[in-house]
XYZ file of C-alpha atoms in Angstrom:
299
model
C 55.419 148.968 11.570
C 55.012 151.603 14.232
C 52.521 153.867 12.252
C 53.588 157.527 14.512
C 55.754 159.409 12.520
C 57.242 162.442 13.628
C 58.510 165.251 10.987
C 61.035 167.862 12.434
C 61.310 171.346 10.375
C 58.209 172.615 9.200
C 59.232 175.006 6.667
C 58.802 174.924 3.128
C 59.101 171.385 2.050
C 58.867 170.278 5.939
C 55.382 171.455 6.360
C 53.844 170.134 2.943
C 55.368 166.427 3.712
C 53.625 166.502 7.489
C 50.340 167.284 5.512
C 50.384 164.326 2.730
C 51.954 162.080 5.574
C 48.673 163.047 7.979
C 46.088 161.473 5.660
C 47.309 158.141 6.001
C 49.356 158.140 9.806
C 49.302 159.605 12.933
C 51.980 162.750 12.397
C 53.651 165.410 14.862
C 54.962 167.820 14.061
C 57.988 170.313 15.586
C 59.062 173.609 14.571
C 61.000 176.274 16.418
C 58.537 178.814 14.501
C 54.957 179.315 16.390
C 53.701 180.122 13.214
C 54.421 176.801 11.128
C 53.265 174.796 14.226
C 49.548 176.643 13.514
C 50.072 176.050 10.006
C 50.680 172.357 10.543
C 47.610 172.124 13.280
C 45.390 173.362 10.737
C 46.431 170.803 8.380
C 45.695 167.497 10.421
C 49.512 167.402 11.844
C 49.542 167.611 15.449
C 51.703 170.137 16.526
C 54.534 169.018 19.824
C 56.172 171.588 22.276
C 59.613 170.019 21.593
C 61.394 168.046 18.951
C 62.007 165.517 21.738
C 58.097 165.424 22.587
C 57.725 165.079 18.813
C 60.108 162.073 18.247
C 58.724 160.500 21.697
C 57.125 156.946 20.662
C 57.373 157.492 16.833
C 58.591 154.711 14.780
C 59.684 157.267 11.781
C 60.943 160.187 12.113
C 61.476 162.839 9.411
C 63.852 165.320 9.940
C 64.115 167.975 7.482
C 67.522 170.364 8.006
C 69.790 172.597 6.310
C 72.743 171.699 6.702
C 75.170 168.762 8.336
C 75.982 171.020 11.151
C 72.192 171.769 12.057
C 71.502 167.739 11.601
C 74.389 166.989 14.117
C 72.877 169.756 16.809
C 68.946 168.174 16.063
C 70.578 164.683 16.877
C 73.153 164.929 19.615
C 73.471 168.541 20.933
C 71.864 169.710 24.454
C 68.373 168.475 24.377
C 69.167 166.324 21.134
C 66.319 163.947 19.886
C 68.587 160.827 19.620
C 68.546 160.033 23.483
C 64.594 159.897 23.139
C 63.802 157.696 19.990
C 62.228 154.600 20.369
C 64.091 151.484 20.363
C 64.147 150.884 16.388
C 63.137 153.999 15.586
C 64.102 154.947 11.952
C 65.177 158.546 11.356
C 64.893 159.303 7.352
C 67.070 162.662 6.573
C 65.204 163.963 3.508
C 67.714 167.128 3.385
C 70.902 167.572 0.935
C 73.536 167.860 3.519
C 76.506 166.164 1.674
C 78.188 163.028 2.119
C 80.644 163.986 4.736
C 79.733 162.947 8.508
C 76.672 160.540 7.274
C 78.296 157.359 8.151
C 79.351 158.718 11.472
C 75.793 159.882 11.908
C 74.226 156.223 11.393
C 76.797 154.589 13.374
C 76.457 156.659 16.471
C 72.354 156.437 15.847
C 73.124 152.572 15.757
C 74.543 152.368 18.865
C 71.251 153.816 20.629
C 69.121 151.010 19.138
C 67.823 153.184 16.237
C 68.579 153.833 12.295
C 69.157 156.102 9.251
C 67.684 156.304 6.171
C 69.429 158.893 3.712
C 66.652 160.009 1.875
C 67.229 163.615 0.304
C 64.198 163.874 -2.276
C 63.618 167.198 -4.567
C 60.586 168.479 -6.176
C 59.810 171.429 -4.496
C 56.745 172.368 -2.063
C 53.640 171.699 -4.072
C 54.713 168.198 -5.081
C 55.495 167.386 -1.496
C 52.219 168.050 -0.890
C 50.694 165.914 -3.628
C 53.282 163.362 -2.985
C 55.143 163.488 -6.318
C 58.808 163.992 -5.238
C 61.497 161.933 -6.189
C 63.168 160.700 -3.147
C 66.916 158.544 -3.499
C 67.872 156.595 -1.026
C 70.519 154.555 0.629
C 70.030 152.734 3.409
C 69.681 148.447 4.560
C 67.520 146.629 2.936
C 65.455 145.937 6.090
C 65.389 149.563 7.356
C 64.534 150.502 4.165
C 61.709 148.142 4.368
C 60.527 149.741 7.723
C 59.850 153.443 6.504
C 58.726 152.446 2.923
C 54.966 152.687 3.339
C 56.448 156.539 4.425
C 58.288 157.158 1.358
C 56.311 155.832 -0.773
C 53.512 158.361 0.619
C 55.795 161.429 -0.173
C 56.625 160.078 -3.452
C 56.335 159.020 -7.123
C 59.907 158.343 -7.733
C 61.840 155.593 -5.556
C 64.471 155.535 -6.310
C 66.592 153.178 -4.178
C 70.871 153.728 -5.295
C 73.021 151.739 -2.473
C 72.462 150.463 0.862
C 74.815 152.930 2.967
C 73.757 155.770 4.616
C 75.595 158.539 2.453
C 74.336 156.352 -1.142
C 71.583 159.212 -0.895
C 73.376 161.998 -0.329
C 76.087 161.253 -3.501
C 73.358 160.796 -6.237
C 71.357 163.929 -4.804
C 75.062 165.560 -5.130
C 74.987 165.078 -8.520
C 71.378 165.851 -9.396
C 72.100 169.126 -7.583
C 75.279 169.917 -10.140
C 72.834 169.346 -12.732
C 69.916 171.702 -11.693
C 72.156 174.386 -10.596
C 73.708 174.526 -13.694
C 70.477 174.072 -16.231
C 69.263 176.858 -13.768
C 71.982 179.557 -14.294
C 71.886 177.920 -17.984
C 68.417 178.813 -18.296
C 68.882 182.494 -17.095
C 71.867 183.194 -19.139
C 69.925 181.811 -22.299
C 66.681 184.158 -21.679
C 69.251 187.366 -20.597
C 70.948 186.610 -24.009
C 67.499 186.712 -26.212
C 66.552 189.619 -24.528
C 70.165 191.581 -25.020
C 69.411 190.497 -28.783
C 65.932 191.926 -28.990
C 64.087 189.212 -29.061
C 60.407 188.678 -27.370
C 61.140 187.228 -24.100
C 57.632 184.881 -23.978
C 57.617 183.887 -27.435
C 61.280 182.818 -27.129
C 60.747 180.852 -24.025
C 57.864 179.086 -25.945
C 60.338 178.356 -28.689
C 62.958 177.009 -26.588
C 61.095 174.518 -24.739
C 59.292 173.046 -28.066
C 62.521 172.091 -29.348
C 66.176 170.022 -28.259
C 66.941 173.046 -25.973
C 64.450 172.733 -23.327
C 64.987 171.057 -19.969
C 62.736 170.761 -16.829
C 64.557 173.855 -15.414
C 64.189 176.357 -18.619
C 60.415 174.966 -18.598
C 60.557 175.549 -14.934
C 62.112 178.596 -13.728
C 61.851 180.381 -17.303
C 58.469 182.006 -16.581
C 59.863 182.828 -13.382
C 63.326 184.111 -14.591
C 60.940 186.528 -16.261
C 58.703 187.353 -13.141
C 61.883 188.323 -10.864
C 61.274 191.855 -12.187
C 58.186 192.467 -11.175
C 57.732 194.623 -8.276
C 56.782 191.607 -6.026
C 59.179 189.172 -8.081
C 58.186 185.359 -8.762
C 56.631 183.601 -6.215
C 59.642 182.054 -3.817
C 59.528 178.109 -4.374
C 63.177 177.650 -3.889
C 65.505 180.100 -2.769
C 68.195 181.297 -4.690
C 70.762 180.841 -1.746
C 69.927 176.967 -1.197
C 71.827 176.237 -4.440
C 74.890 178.616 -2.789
C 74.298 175.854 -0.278
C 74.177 172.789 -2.896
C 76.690 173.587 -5.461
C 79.177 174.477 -2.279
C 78.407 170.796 -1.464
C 79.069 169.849 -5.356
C 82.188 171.734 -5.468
C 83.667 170.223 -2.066
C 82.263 166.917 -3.272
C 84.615 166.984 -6.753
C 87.865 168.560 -5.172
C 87.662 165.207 -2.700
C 87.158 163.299 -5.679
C 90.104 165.270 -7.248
C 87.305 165.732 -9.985
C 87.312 169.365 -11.839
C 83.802 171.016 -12.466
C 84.395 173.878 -14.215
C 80.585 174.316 -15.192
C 79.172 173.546 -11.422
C 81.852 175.926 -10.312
C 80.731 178.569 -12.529
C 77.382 178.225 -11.978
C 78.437 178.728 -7.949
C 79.388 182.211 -8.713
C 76.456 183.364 -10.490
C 74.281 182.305 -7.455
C 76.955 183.619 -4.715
C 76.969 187.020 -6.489
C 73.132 187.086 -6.214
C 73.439 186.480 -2.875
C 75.776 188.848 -1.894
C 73.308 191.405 -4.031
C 70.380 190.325 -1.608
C 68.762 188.310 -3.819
C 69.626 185.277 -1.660
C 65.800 185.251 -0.164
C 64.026 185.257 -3.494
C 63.486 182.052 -6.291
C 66.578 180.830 -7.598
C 65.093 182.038 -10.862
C 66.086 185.732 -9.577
C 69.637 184.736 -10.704
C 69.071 185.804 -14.072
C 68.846 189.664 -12.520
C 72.746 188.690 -12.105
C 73.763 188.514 -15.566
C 70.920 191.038 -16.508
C 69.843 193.835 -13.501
C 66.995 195.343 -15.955
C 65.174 193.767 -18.886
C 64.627 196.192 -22.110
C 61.402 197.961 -22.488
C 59.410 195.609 -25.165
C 59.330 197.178 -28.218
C 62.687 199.136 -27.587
C-alpha cells in the first residue's frame, strides 16, 4: 500500500482525522482556510498549497465535504483533484452526502484509473482524534482492502454493510434519522421537566439511569442545558448539519415512497432553529426552540 494519504477539509472532524492519521503515515493536508492549514502544521500534518498538490502521489485520499454538490466541484470542477490522483489512488468520502450521484461518482473516478470508498463515519471531533469513530462502509472487497490500515486508524467501529459505493451512504441515512430524532427527543423531554417544575440536573440524572436514556439524552442533555448560558455549550456539532441530514432522510424516504412522520418532525424543530440563528451553535441549542428561556430554579 502507498502509505501518503492526503485529507481534504480541515475543519472540525477534517482536522482531528489528519492528526490521528499523522502518527502512523505520511499526511497532507488542504484547506481553503489559512488558519486550519497552521492548525494542521502544528499537529504533524503537512500542510499543501492546493488540494491538487495535496492529492499529488497519495495512495488515499480523504476528502471530507458537505454536501454532494461541494464533492462533485472537489472532484471534477476547474482545478478538480480527480485529473491528478495517482493511478489506483483510493478516494474514501467520510461525509454524509446522500445516496444520490455516488454511483456516478465511482464510475467516472473508475474511468481515470482510481476508486471510491463510501465511508461516512460519526462520532464527533474528539473521537476522531482518538480514533474511536464508527465508520460504515461500502465499497469492493479489494479497494476496501487497500485503505483499511486507514480506517482502521480513524476507528473503533468497522463496520463494513455492502460492496457499492452508496452501501455507506444508506446505513449512515438511517443512523442520521435516528440521532436527529433522539436529539430533538431529548430536548423536548428536558423542556417538558422543566415546564413541570422539575430540577433540570437531577432529572437528567434520572433519565439516563433508567429505560429512557439513549446516547443522545446522555449526550447532548448537559448541553441542551448549557445553550443558555451566555457563551452557550461548546459547538461539537452544529445544529444546522442535521437541517442538512434529516433533508437527506426526508428525500431519502419520499424516493422510497416511505413516510417518516417522526424524522420529518424532527426536520422542523432544527429548520426553525436555524432560521432563529441558532444554526451555528450545538445541535443541543434546539431545545431553545421548543423552550426560548428556562425558569428561574426555585420559581
Amino acid at each position: 500500500m502507498n502509505s501518503n494519504v492526503a485529507v481534504i477539509g480541515l475543519g472540525a472532524m477534517g482536522l482531528p482525522m489528519a492528526s490521528r492519521l499523522a502518527e502512523r503515515f505520511e499526511v497532507r493536508g488542504f484547506d481553503i482556510a489559512a488558519d486550519r492549514l497552521a492548525l494542521a502544521a502544528a499537529r504533524g500534518v503537512t500542510p499543501a498549497p492546493s488540494a491538487a498538490e495535496a492529492v499529488t502521489g497519495a495512495g488515499t485520499v480523504l476528502v471530507a465535504v458537505r454536501t454532494g454538490e461541494q464533492l462533485n466541484t472537489l472532484l471534477f470542477g476547474d482545478n478538480g483533484i480527480a485529473e491528478h490522483l495517482a493511478p489506483g489512488a483510493v478516494v474514501v468520502l467520510t461525509s454524509t452526502v446522500g445516496t444520490e450521484g455516488i454511483a456516478e461518482t465511482a464510475a467516472r473516478l473508475a474511468a481515470q484509473d482510481a476508486h471510491l470508498v463510501d465511508a461516512p463515519l460519526s462520532g464527533g471531533p474528539v473521537r476522531a482524534g482518538e480514533g474511536d469513530l464508527l465508520i460504515v462502509v461500502g465499497a469492493e472487497p479489494a479497494v476496501l482492502d487497500q485503505v483499511k490500515p486507514v480506517l482502521e486508524q480513524l476507528s473503533s467501529t468497522l463496520s463494513i454493510v455492502g460492496d457499492r459505493a452508496g452501501d455507506g451512504q444508506a446505513l449512515k441515512t438511517v443512523n442520521q434519522l435516528l440521532c436527529g430524532v433522539h436529539i430533538a427527543a431529548a430536548a423536548e423531554a428536558l423542556a417538558l421537566a422543566d415546564a413541570l417544575g422539575l430540577d433540570r440536573e437531577r432529572t437528567l440524572e434520572a433519565l439516563t439511569a433508567g429505560a429512557a436514556n439513549s446516547f443522545m439524552l446522555g449526550n447532548r442533555g448537559p448541553r441542551a442545558l448549557q445553550a443558555y448560558d451566555d457563551d452557550g455549550a461548546e459547538v461539537l456539532s452544529r445544529l444546522d448539519i442535521f437541517v442538512k441530514d434529516l433533508g437527506i432522510v426526508g428525500k431519502a424516504a419520499r424516493g422510497a415512497h416511505l413516510a417518516a412522520p417522526v424524522a420529518a418532525a424532527a426536520e422542523q424543530l432544527f429548520l426553525i432553529g436555524e432560521a432563529q440563528g441558532l444554526g451555528a451553535l450545538d445541535d443541543s441549542a434546539v431545545i431553545r426552540v421548543l423552550a426560548p428561556e428556562l425558569r428561574k430554579q426555585g420559581e
